[in-house]
Amino acid sequence: MKITKICCIGAGYVGGPTMAVIAKKNPHIQVTIVDINAERIAAWNDKDVSKLPIYEPGLAEIVEETRGKNLFFSTEIDKSIDEAEMVFISVNTPTKTYGKGKGMAADLKYVELCARNIAKVATTDKIVVEKSTLPVRTAQAIKSILHNTGSDVNFSILSNPEFLAEGTAIQDLLNPDRVLIGGESEEAIESLAQVYGSWVSDDRILRTNVWSSELSKLTANAFLAQRISSINAISELCEHTEADVNEVAKAIGMDSRIGPKFLNASIGFGGSCFQKDILNLVYIARSYGLNEVADYWEQVIILNDHQKRRFSDNLISTLYNTVSGKKIAMLGWAFKKDTNDTRESAAIYVADHLLNEQAEIAVYDPKVNQQRIQADLNYLNTRTEKENEELVTTFDDPYKAIEDAHAIAIMTEWDEFKTYDWKKIYGIMKKPAFIFDGRNILDKTEMENIGFEYSSIGK
Ligand code: NAD
Ligand code: UDX
């Protein structure tokens, strides 16, 4: 099938950047991204590209170049689906918060709604592409919905999971390690391979069966997260043995069988994917009665929760066992640098723990606003919205956030934090002035020479 029009359902962190790059590299294809969230679509259409709903380095430039030419953002979902030969489903698949599988399984209601919508409005044959991360065998459910419409429209279903990481999404999309396409119909697979073939060499486009493709996505995230939990486990051991986790990571990472990536000890991984996808993997394994497999992967999450908790425990015990009424300045709220995404950010859980101990929290993040921070805390339901508002203040100026603080907690590894005037910062803090570097981005000796009481992870 020759693809001239693509529709992508879901204008989020994956749909937006992925389709922008597909449009840039395929000027002959009209790409329309649709969403039920009219506010989000309006933000994508904002003339001022600094107001796009997602911050990703390089994204605004591509949107500016393609928007209105062959990239469109719209709320006209039905029309856009029907016009397209290829429809991507790129909606959210969060962990279920109710019913069977609550807290573990992926909630597939948004995906099912998309499938039903496609089934309802399609009048011509379509290739339907699962771009969302889905449990193994979801394609079966989508197929069943699409094949029972009663019309004579034909649907081919492909699994094409996305491997981009936030903060580097555009680079990852422009230069992917691989593109994975799982499917039954060779013709449909080749139609999608051609879209990617505009800029990805064919040896990087893997064709598999649909179930391998779905499972590979969950497995890739589980392996990546497992490396972080592994190094974080060693970081705690380092703190008891005078070994330095950075030195250990370097030493093991130089073994080409291990490799250097994803070995940065931290306050624990966050983001919308790792925890959700591992919980889902654990749930699937348990549902097949594979309890040892499930327990093995669950440990990655248990260790990650422990890492977040021990960071805040250490902060409290170092501040003479109480943070009640003390100002703690948090630098960073996003789950990693170069994104405005805060989903599952360790900062949320560390803040919540400190608030339970009656701390007063001052936050500065270069890309996250007060509304988002309050919403993240309110979502936990630990205290009233009013209490969160009273106890947590957000600042546009890091120095104002830090002024008169008892301690600084570095939550995100934003590059700008390294360039601050740390002597000046020492001068405006309460003494002793404590730094808890959850990302190991500052130099211990330099900080101690200024006068700080400095503690980091795994040293
Ligand atoms: P997101 O929440 O940023 O975006 C999803 C969008 O889908 C939202 O704007 C929502 O309004 C829209 N939507 C939901 N139901 C809809 C419907 N029925 N019709 C139209 N629009 C609808 O989510 P995301 O981060 O882009 O993730 C999407 C999927 O991609 C998830 O399955 C996720 O696991 C996967 N994924 C995410 C990343 C990442 O880094 N965020 C990376 C790889 C894969
Ligand atoms: C991840 C996967 O990397 C990506 O392939 C997938 O498509 C989506 O999930 P993302 O969550 O956007 O991407 O970012 P990632 O760079 O993987 O970081 C996830 C979390 O792990 C962040 O909180 C990050 O700070 C943390 N991390 C990462 C560490 O603590 N140490 C590391 O060495 C690497």
Coordinates of C-alpha atoms and ligand atoms in Angstrom, one line a residue:
M1 CA 0.0 0.0 0.0
K2 CA 1.4 3.4 -0.9
I3 CA 1.2 5.7 2.1
T4 CA 0.2 9.3 1.3
K5 CA -1.6 10.1 4.5
I6 CA -0.8 9.1 8.1
C7 CA -3.0 9.8 11.1
C8 CA -1.6 9.5 14.6
I9 CA -4.0 9.2 17.6
G10 CA -2.3 10.8 20.7
A11 CA -0.4 14.0 20.6
G12 CA 1.8 13.2 23.6
Y13 CA 5.5 12.7 24.3
V14 CA 5.7 9.9 21.7
G15 CA 3.1 10.9 19.1
G16 CA 4.3 14.6 18.8
P17 CA 8.1 14.0 18.3
T18 CA 7.8 10.8 16.3
M19 CA 5.3 12.2 13.8
A20 CA 7.2 15.4 13.5
V21 CA 10.3 13.5 12.5
I22 CA 8.3 11.2 10.1
A23 CA 6.8 14.4 8.5
K24 CA 10.2 16.0 8.2
K25 CA 11.8 13.0 6.5
N26 CA 8.7 12.2 4.3
P27 CA 7.7 15.5 2.8
H28 CA 5.4 13.6 0.4
I29 CA 3.3 12.2 3.2
Q30 CA 0.7 14.2 5.0
V31 CA 0.9 13.5 8.7
T32 CA -2.0 14.6 11.0
I33 CA -1.8 14.1 14.8
V34 CA -5.1 14.1 16.6
D35 CA -6.1 14.1 20.2
I36 CA -9.2 14.4 22.4
N37 CA -7.4 17.0 24.5
A38 CA -8.3 20.2 22.7
E39 CA -6.0 22.3 24.9
R40 CA -3.0 20.2 24.0
I41 CA -3.8 20.4 20.3
A42 CA -4.1 24.2 20.6
A43 CA -0.7 24.3 22.3
W44 CA 0.8 22.3 19.4
N45 CA -0.7 24.8 17.0
D46 CA 0.6 27.9 19.0
K47 CA 2.5 30.3 16.7
D48 CA 5.0 30.7 19.5
V49 CA 6.9 27.4 19.4
S50 CA 8.3 28.0 22.9
K51 CA 4.7 27.2 24.0
L52 CA 4.5 23.7 22.6
P53 CA 3.1 21.3 25.2
I54 CA 6.3 19.3 25.2
Y55 CA 9.9 20.5 25.7
E56 CA 12.4 18.4 23.8
P57 CA 15.7 19.8 22.4
G58 CA 15.3 20.2 18.6
L59 CA 11.6 19.6 18.5
A60 CA 10.4 23.2 18.1
E61 CA 12.6 23.7 15.1
I62 CA 11.2 20.6 13.3
V63 CA 7.6 21.6 14.1
E64 CA 8.3 25.1 12.8
E65 CA 9.7 23.6 9.6
T66 CA 6.9 21.1 8.9
R67 CA 3.7 22.4 10.6
G68 CA 1.1 23.6 8.1
K69 CA 3.1 22.0 5.2
N70 CA 2.8 18.3 5.8
L71 CA 2.4 18.1 9.6
F72 CA -1.0 19.0 11.2
F73 CA -2.4 18.9 14.7
S74 CA -6.2 18.5 14.9
T75 CA -9.1 17.5 17.1
E76 CA -11.0 16.2 14.0
I77 CA -10.3 12.6 14.9
D78 CA -12.8 10.7 12.8
K79 CA -12.1 12.6 9.6
S80 CA -8.3 12.2 10.0
I81 CA -8.6 8.5 10.6
D82 CA -10.8 7.9 7.6
E83 CA -8.5 9.9 5.3
A84 CA -5.4 8.0 6.2
E85 CA -4.0 4.8 4.9
M86 CA -2.0 4.2 8.0
V87 CA -3.2 5.0 11.6
F88 CA -0.8 5.0 14.5
I89 CA -2.2 4.5 18.0
S90 CA 0.0 6.4 20.4
V91 CA -2.2 7.0 23.4
N92 CA -1.2 6.6 27.0
T93 CA -1.3 3.1 28.7
P94 CA -0.9 3.9 32.4
T95 CA -0.8 1.4 35.2
K96 CA -4.4 0.5 36.2
T97 CA -5.7 2.4 39.2
Y98 CA -8.9 0.2 39.7
G99 CA -10.2 -3.3 39.5
K100 CA -8.4 -6.4 38.4
G101 CA -4.7 -5.9 38.1
K102 CA -4.9 -2.5 40.0
G103 CA -1.4 -1.1 40.5
M104 CA 0.2 -3.6 38.1
A105 CA -1.4 -4.2 34.8
A106 CA -1.5 -1.6 32.0
D107 CA -4.8 0.1 31.5
L108 CA -5.8 -0.5 27.9
K109 CA -9.0 1.4 27.9
Y110 CA -7.6 4.3 25.8
V111 CA -6.2 1.9 23.2
E112 CA -9.4 0.0 23.0
L113 CA -11.4 3.2 22.5
C114 CA -9.0 4.1 19.6
A115 CA -9.6 0.6 18.0
R116 CA -13.3 1.0 18.3
N117 CA -13.2 4.5 16.9
I118 CA -11.1 3.3 13.9
A119 CA -13.6 0.4 13.4
K120 CA -16.5 2.8 13.5
V121 CA -15.3 5.5 11.0
A122 CA -13.1 3.6 8.6
T123 CA -14.5 3.3 5.1
T124 CA -11.2 2.3 3.3
D125 CA -8.6 -0.4 4.1
K126 CA -6.0 0.6 6.8
I127 CA -2.8 -0.4 8.4
V128 CA -3.2 0.1 12.1
V129 CA 0.1 0.6 14.0
E130 CA 0.5 0.0 17.7
K131 CA 2.9 2.7 18.8
S132 CA 1.9 2.7 22.4
T133 CA 3.7 0.2 24.7
L134 CA 1.3 -2.7 25.1
P135 CA 1.2 -6.0 26.9
V136 CA 2.0 -9.1 24.8
R137 CA -1.0 -10.3 22.8
T138 CA -2.8 -6.9 22.8
A139 CA -2.7 -6.9 19.0
Q140 CA -5.1 -9.9 19.3
A141 CA -7.7 -7.7 21.1
I142 CA -7.3 -4.9 18.6
K143 CA -7.6 -7.4 15.7
S144 CA -10.8 -8.8 17.2
I145 CA -12.4 -5.4 17.5
L146 CA -11.4 -4.3 14.0
H147 CA -12.4 -7.6 12.4
N148 CA -15.9 -7.6 13.8
T149 CA -17.2 -4.4 12.4
G150 CA -19.5 -6.0 9.9
S151 CA -18.1 -3.8 7.1
D152 CA -15.8 -5.1 4.3
V153 CA -12.9 -2.8 5.3
N154 CA -9.6 -4.7 5.8
F155 CA -7.3 -3.9 8.6
S156 CA -3.6 -5.0 9.0
I157 CA -2.2 -4.7 12.5
L158 CA 1.4 -3.9 13.1
S159 CA 3.4 -3.5 16.4
N160 CA 6.0 -0.7 16.1
P161 CA 7.1 0.1 19.7
E162 CA 8.9 3.3 20.3
F163 CA 12.4 3.3 21.9
L164 CA 13.0 7.1 22.2
A165 CA 14.1 8.5 25.6
E166 CA 12.8 11.8 26.7
G167 CA 15.3 14.7 26.6
T168 CA 17.0 13.1 23.6
A169 CA 13.9 12.1 21.6
I170 CA 14.8 13.9 18.4
Q171 CA 18.3 12.5 18.3
D172 CA 17.0 9.0 19.1
L173 CA 14.3 9.3 16.3
L174 CA 16.8 10.7 13.7
N175 CA 19.3 8.1 14.5
P176 CA 17.6 5.0 16.0
D177 CA 19.6 2.0 17.1
R178 CA 16.8 0.0 15.5
V179 CA 13.2 0.3 14.3
L180 CA 11.1 -2.7 15.3
I181 CA 8.1 -3.8 13.2
G182 CA 6.1 -6.8 14.2
G183 CA 3.3 -8.1 12.0
E184 CA 1.7 -10.9 10.0
S185 CA 1.2 -9.2 6.6
E186 CA 4.5 -8.7 4.8
E187 CA 2.9 -6.1 2.6
A188 CA 1.9 -4.0 5.6
I189 CA 5.3 -4.4 7.2
E190 CA 7.0 -3.2 4.1
S191 CA 4.7 -0.2 3.8
L192 CA 5.8 0.9 7.3
A193 CA 9.4 0.0 6.6
Q194 CA 9.3 2.4 3.6
V195 CA 8.2 5.3 5.8
Y196 CA 11.2 4.7 8.1
G197 CA 13.4 3.9 5.1
S198 CA 13.4 7.6 4.2
W199 CA 16.1 8.0 6.8
V200 CA 16.9 4.7 8.5
S201 CA 19.1 2.1 6.8
D202 CA 17.3 -1.2 6.1
D203 CA 19.7 -3.2 8.3
R204 CA 18.3 -1.3 11.3
I205 CA 14.7 -2.1 10.5
L206 CA 13.9 -5.4 12.3
R207 CA 10.9 -7.4 11.1
T208 CA 9.5 -9.9 13.7
N209 CA 6.3 -11.5 14.6
V210 CA 3.9 -9.3 16.4
W211 CA 4.2 -11.0 19.8
S212 CA 8.0 -10.8 19.8
S213 CA 7.7 -7.1 19.0
E214 CA 5.3 -6.4 21.8
L215 CA 7.4 -8.4 24.3
S216 CA 10.7 -6.8 23.1
K217 CA 9.5 -3.4 24.2
L218 CA 8.7 -4.4 27.7
T219 CA 12.0 -6.4 27.9
A220 CA 14.1 -3.5 26.7
N221 CA 12.7 -1.2 29.4
A222 CA 13.1 -3.9 32.0
F223 CA 16.8 -4.5 31.1
L224 CA 17.6 -0.8 31.2
A225 CA 15.9 -0.2 34.5
Q226 CA 17.5 -3.3 35.9
R227 CA 21.0 -1.8 35.2
I228 CA 20.0 1.3 37.2
S229 CA 18.7 -0.7 40.1
S230 CA 21.9 -2.9 40.0
I231 CA 24.2 0.1 40.2
N232 CA 22.0 1.8 42.8
A233 CA 22.2 -1.4 44.9
I234 CA 25.9 -1.2 44.7
S235 CA 25.8 2.5 45.6
E236 CA 24.5 1.6 49.0
L237 CA 27.2 -0.9 49.5
C238 CA 29.8 1.7 48.5
E239 CA 28.5 4.0 51.2
H240 CA 29.4 1.4 53.8
T241 CA 32.7 0.3 52.4
E242 CA 34.4 3.6 51.2
A243 CA 34.3 2.4 47.6
D244 CA 33.2 5.1 45.2
V245 CA 30.3 4.1 42.9
N246 CA 31.5 6.3 40.0
E247 CA 34.8 4.5 40.1
V248 CA 33.1 1.1 40.3
A249 CA 30.8 2.0 37.4
K250 CA 33.7 3.1 35.3
A251 CA 35.7 0.0 36.1
I252 CA 32.8 -2.4 35.2
G253 CA 31.6 -0.3 32.3
M254 CA 35.0 -0.7 30.5
D255 CA 34.2 -4.4 30.2
S256 CA 32.8 -4.5 26.7
R257 CA 30.4 -7.2 27.7
I258 CA 28.9 -4.8 30.3
G259 CA 29.3 -1.4 28.5
P260 CA 29.3 2.1 30.1
K261 CA 25.7 3.2 29.6
F262 CA 22.9 3.3 32.2
L263 CA 25.3 2.9 35.1
N264 CA 24.8 6.3 36.7
A265 CA 23.8 5.8 40.3
S266 CA 20.9 8.2 41.2
I267 CA 18.0 8.9 43.6
G268 CA 16.2 6.2 41.6
F269 CA 14.7 6.1 38.1
G270 CA 11.5 7.9 37.3
G271 CA 9.6 8.6 34.1
S272 CA 6.3 7.3 32.7
C273 CA 7.8 4.0 31.3
F274 CA 10.2 2.0 33.4
Q275 CA 8.0 1.4 36.5
K276 CA 4.8 1.0 34.5
D277 CA 6.3 -1.5 32.0
I278 CA 8.0 -3.6 34.6
L279 CA 4.9 -3.8 36.7
N280 CA 3.1 -4.9 33.6
L281 CA 5.8 -7.5 32.9
V282 CA 5.5 -8.8 36.4
Y283 CA 1.7 -8.9 36.1
I284 CA 1.9 -10.9 32.8
A285 CA 4.4 -13.4 34.2
R286 CA 2.2 -13.9 37.3
S287 CA -0.9 -14.4 35.2
Y288 CA 0.9 -17.3 33.5
G289 CA 1.8 -18.7 37.0
L290 CA 5.5 -17.8 36.4
N291 CA 6.1 -16.6 40.0
E292 CA 9.9 -16.8 40.0
V293 CA 10.1 -14.7 36.8
A294 CA 7.7 -12.2 38.3
D295 CA 9.6 -12.0 41.6
Y296 CA 12.9 -11.5 39.7
W297 CA 11.7 -8.4 37.8
E298 CA 9.7 -7.0 40.7
Q299 CA 12.9 -6.7 42.7
V300 CA 14.0 -3.9 40.2
I301 CA 11.1 -1.8 41.4
I302 CA 11.5 -2.7 45.1
L303 CA 15.1 -1.6 45.0
N304 CA 14.1 1.6 43.2
D305 CA 11.6 2.5 45.9
H306 CA 14.2 1.7 48.5
Q307 CA 16.7 4.1 46.8
K308 CA 14.2 7.0 46.8
R309 CA 13.3 6.3 50.4
R310 CA 16.9 6.1 51.7
F311 CA 17.8 9.4 50.0
S312 CA 15.1 11.2 52.0
D313 CA 15.9 9.2 55.2
N314 CA 19.5 10.2 54.9
L315 CA 18.6 13.8 54.5
I316 CA 16.5 13.8 57.6
S317 CA 19.0 11.9 59.8
T318 CA 21.8 14.2 58.6
L319 CA 19.7 17.3 59.5
Y320 CA 19.8 16.2 63.2
N321 CA 16.8 13.9 62.8
T322 CA 14.3 16.6 62.1
V323 CA 13.3 18.7 59.1
S324 CA 10.2 20.1 60.8
G325 CA 9.9 23.8 59.9
K326 CA 13.2 23.7 57.9
K327 CA 13.4 25.0 54.4
I328 CA 14.7 22.4 51.9
A329 CA 15.5 23.7 48.5
M330 CA 14.9 21.2 45.7
L331 CA 16.8 21.8 42.5
G332 CA 15.0 20.0 39.7
W333 CA 11.6 18.4 39.6
A334 CA 11.6 16.7 36.1
F335 CA 12.4 13.0 36.1
K336 CA 15.6 13.7 34.1
K337 CA 17.2 16.7 32.4
D338 CA 16.1 18.3 29.2
T339 CA 12.4 17.4 29.6
N340 CA 9.4 19.1 31.3
D341 CA 7.9 15.6 32.0
T342 CA 7.6 14.9 35.7
R343 CA 5.7 11.5 35.6
E344 CA 7.0 9.2 38.4
S345 CA 9.9 11.6 39.1
A346 CA 11.8 10.7 42.3
A347 CA 11.4 14.3 43.3
I348 CA 7.7 13.8 43.9
Y349 CA 8.3 11.0 46.4
V350 CA 11.2 12.6 48.1
A351 CA 9.2 15.8 48.6
D352 CA 6.2 13.8 49.9
H353 CA 8.3 12.1 52.5
L354 CA 9.9 15.4 53.6
L355 CA 6.5 17.0 53.8
N356 CA 5.3 14.2 56.1
E357 CA 8.2 15.3 58.4
Q358 CA 6.8 18.9 58.2
A359 CA 9.6 20.3 56.0
E360 CA 9.0 23.5 54.0
I361 CA 9.9 22.9 50.4
A362 CA 11.2 25.4 47.8
V363 CA 11.5 24.1 44.3
Y364 CA 13.3 25.4 41.2
D365 CA 13.2 23.6 37.9
P366 CA 14.0 25.3 34.6
K367 CA 11.1 23.7 32.7
V368 CA 8.5 22.7 35.3
N369 CA 5.9 25.2 36.6
Q370 CA 4.1 25.5 39.9
Q371 CA 0.8 24.1 38.6
R372 CA 2.5 20.8 37.6
I373 CA 4.4 20.5 40.9
Q374 CA 1.2 21.0 42.9
A375 CA -0.7 18.6 40.7
D376 CA 1.9 15.9 41.1
L377 CA 1.7 16.2 44.9
N378 CA -2.1 16.4 45.0
Y379 CA -2.3 13.3 42.9
L380 CA -0.7 11.3 45.8
N381 CA -3.6 12.3 48.1
T382 CA -1.3 12.4 51.1
R383 CA -2.6 15.8 52.3
T384 CA -5.0 18.5 51.2
E385 CA -4.3 20.7 48.2
K386 CA -4.3 23.7 50.6
E387 CA -1.6 22.1 52.7
N388 CA 0.5 21.3 49.6
E389 CA 0.1 24.9 48.5
E390 CA 1.2 26.2 51.9
L391 CA 4.2 23.9 52.3
V392 CA 5.6 23.9 48.8
T393 CA 6.7 27.1 47.0
T394 CA 8.0 27.2 43.4
F395 CA 10.5 29.8 42.3
D396 CA 11.7 31.1 38.9
D397 CA 15.0 32.1 40.3
P398 CA 17.2 29.3 41.9
Y399 CA 19.0 31.7 44.2
K400 CA 15.6 32.8 45.7
A401 CA 14.7 29.1 46.2
I402 CA 17.9 28.5 48.0
E403 CA 18.0 31.7 50.2
D404 CA 17.9 30.8 53.9
A405 CA 17.6 27.1 53.2
H406 CA 19.0 24.5 55.6
A407 CA 19.7 22.1 52.8
I408 CA 19.7 21.7 49.0
A409 CA 18.6 18.5 47.4
I410 CA 19.6 18.0 43.8
M411 CA 16.8 16.0 42.1
T412 CA 17.5 16.4 38.4
E413 CA 20.8 16.6 36.6
W414 CA 20.1 19.8 34.7
D415 CA 23.4 21.1 33.3
E416 CA 22.8 24.6 34.5
F417 CA 23.1 23.5 38.2
K418 CA 26.8 22.8 37.6
T419 CA 27.4 26.4 36.5
Y420 CA 25.9 28.1 39.5
D421 CA 27.9 30.4 41.8
W422 CA 28.3 27.9 44.6
K423 CA 30.3 30.3 46.8
K424 CA 27.4 32.8 46.6
I425 CA 24.9 30.0 47.3
Y426 CA 26.9 29.1 50.4
G427 CA 26.7 32.7 51.6
I428 CA 22.9 32.8 51.4
M429 CA 22.2 29.5 53.2
K430 CA 21.7 28.7 56.8
K431 CA 24.8 27.1 58.4
P432 CA 25.9 24.4 58.4
A433 CA 24.9 24.4 54.7
F434 CA 24.1 20.9 53.5
I435 CA 23.9 19.6 49.9
F436 CA 22.4 16.2 49.1
D437 CA 23.4 15.6 45.5
G438 CA 21.0 12.9 44.2
R439 CA 22.7 13.0 40.8
N440 CA 26.4 13.1 41.7
I441 CA 26.8 16.2 39.5
L442 CA 28.9 18.4 41.8
D443 CA 32.5 18.0 42.8
K444 CA 32.8 16.9 46.4
T445 CA 36.2 18.4 47.1
E446 CA 35.2 21.8 45.6
M447 CA 32.0 21.9 47.6
E448 CA 33.7 20.9 50.8
N449 CA 36.4 23.6 50.2
I450 CA 33.7 26.2 50.0
G451 CA 32.3 25.0 53.3
F452 CA 29.4 22.8 52.4
E453 CA 28.5 19.6 54.2
Y454 CA 28.2 17.6 51.0
S455 CA 26.8 14.1 50.5
S456 CA 26.1 12.2 47.3
I457 CA 25.1 8.8 46.2
G458 CA 27.4 5.9 46.6
K459 CA 30.5 7.6 48.0
Ligands
NAD1 P1 1.0 11.0 26.7 O1 0.1 10.9 27.9 O2 2.1 12.1 26.7 O3 0.1 11.2 25.4 C1 -1.0 10.4 25.1 C2 -2.1 11.3 24.5 O4 -3.1 10.4 24.0 C3 -2.7 12.3 25.4 O5 -2.5 13.6 24.9 C4 -4.2 11.9 25.4 O6 -5.1 13.0 25.5 C5 -4.3 11.2 24.1 N1 -5.5 10.2 24.1 C6 -5.8 9.3 25.0 N2 -6.9 8.6 24.6 C7 -7.3 9.1 23.4 C8 -8.3 8.8 22.4 N3 -9.2 7.8 22.7 N4 -8.4 9.6 21.3 C9 -7.5 10.5 21.0 N5 -6.5 10.9 21.9 C10 -6.4 10.2 23.0 O7 1.7 9.6 26.6 P2 3.1 9.3 25.9 O8 4.2 9.5 26.9 O9 3.2 9.9 24.6 O10 3.0 7.7 25.8 C11 2.2 7.1 24.8 C12 2.6 5.6 24.7 O11 3.9 5.5 24.3 C13 2.5 4.8 26.0 O12 2.0 3.5 25.7 C14 3.9 4.8 26.5 O13 4.2 3.7 27.3 C15 4.7 4.7 25.2 N6 6.0 5.2 25.2 C16 6.3 6.3 25.9 C17 7.6 6.8 25.9 C18 8.0 8.1 26.6 O14 9.2 8.4 26.7 N7 7.1 8.9 27.1 C19 8.6 6.2 25.2 C20 8.3 5.0 24.5 C21 7.0 4.5 24.5
UDX2 C1 13.1 5.1 28.8 C2 13.9 4.3 27.8 O1 15.3 4.7 27.9 C3 13.4 4.4 26.4 O2 14.1 3.6 25.5 C4 11.9 4.1 26.3 O3 11.4 4.3 25.0 C5 11.1 4.9 27.3 O4 11.7 4.7 28.6 P1 13.0 7.6 29.5 O5 12.2 7.1 30.6 O6 12.4 8.7 28.7 O7 13.3 6.4 28.4 O8 14.4 8.1 30.0 P2 15.7 7.3 30.4 O9 16.9 8.1 29.9 O10 15.7 5.9 30.2 O11 15.7 7.6 32.0 C6 14.8 7.0 32.9 C7 15.1 7.3 34.3 O12 16.3 6.6 34.7 C8 15.4 8.8 34.6 O13 14.8 9.1 35.8 C9 16.9 8.8 34.6 O14 17.4 9.9 35.4 C10 17.2 7.5 35.3 N1 18.6 7.0 35.0 C11 19.0 6.8 33.7 C12 19.5 6.8 36.1 O15 19.1 7.0 37.2 N2 20.7 6.3 35.8 C13 21.1 6.0 34.5 O16 22.3 5.6 34.3 C14 20.2 6.3 33.4

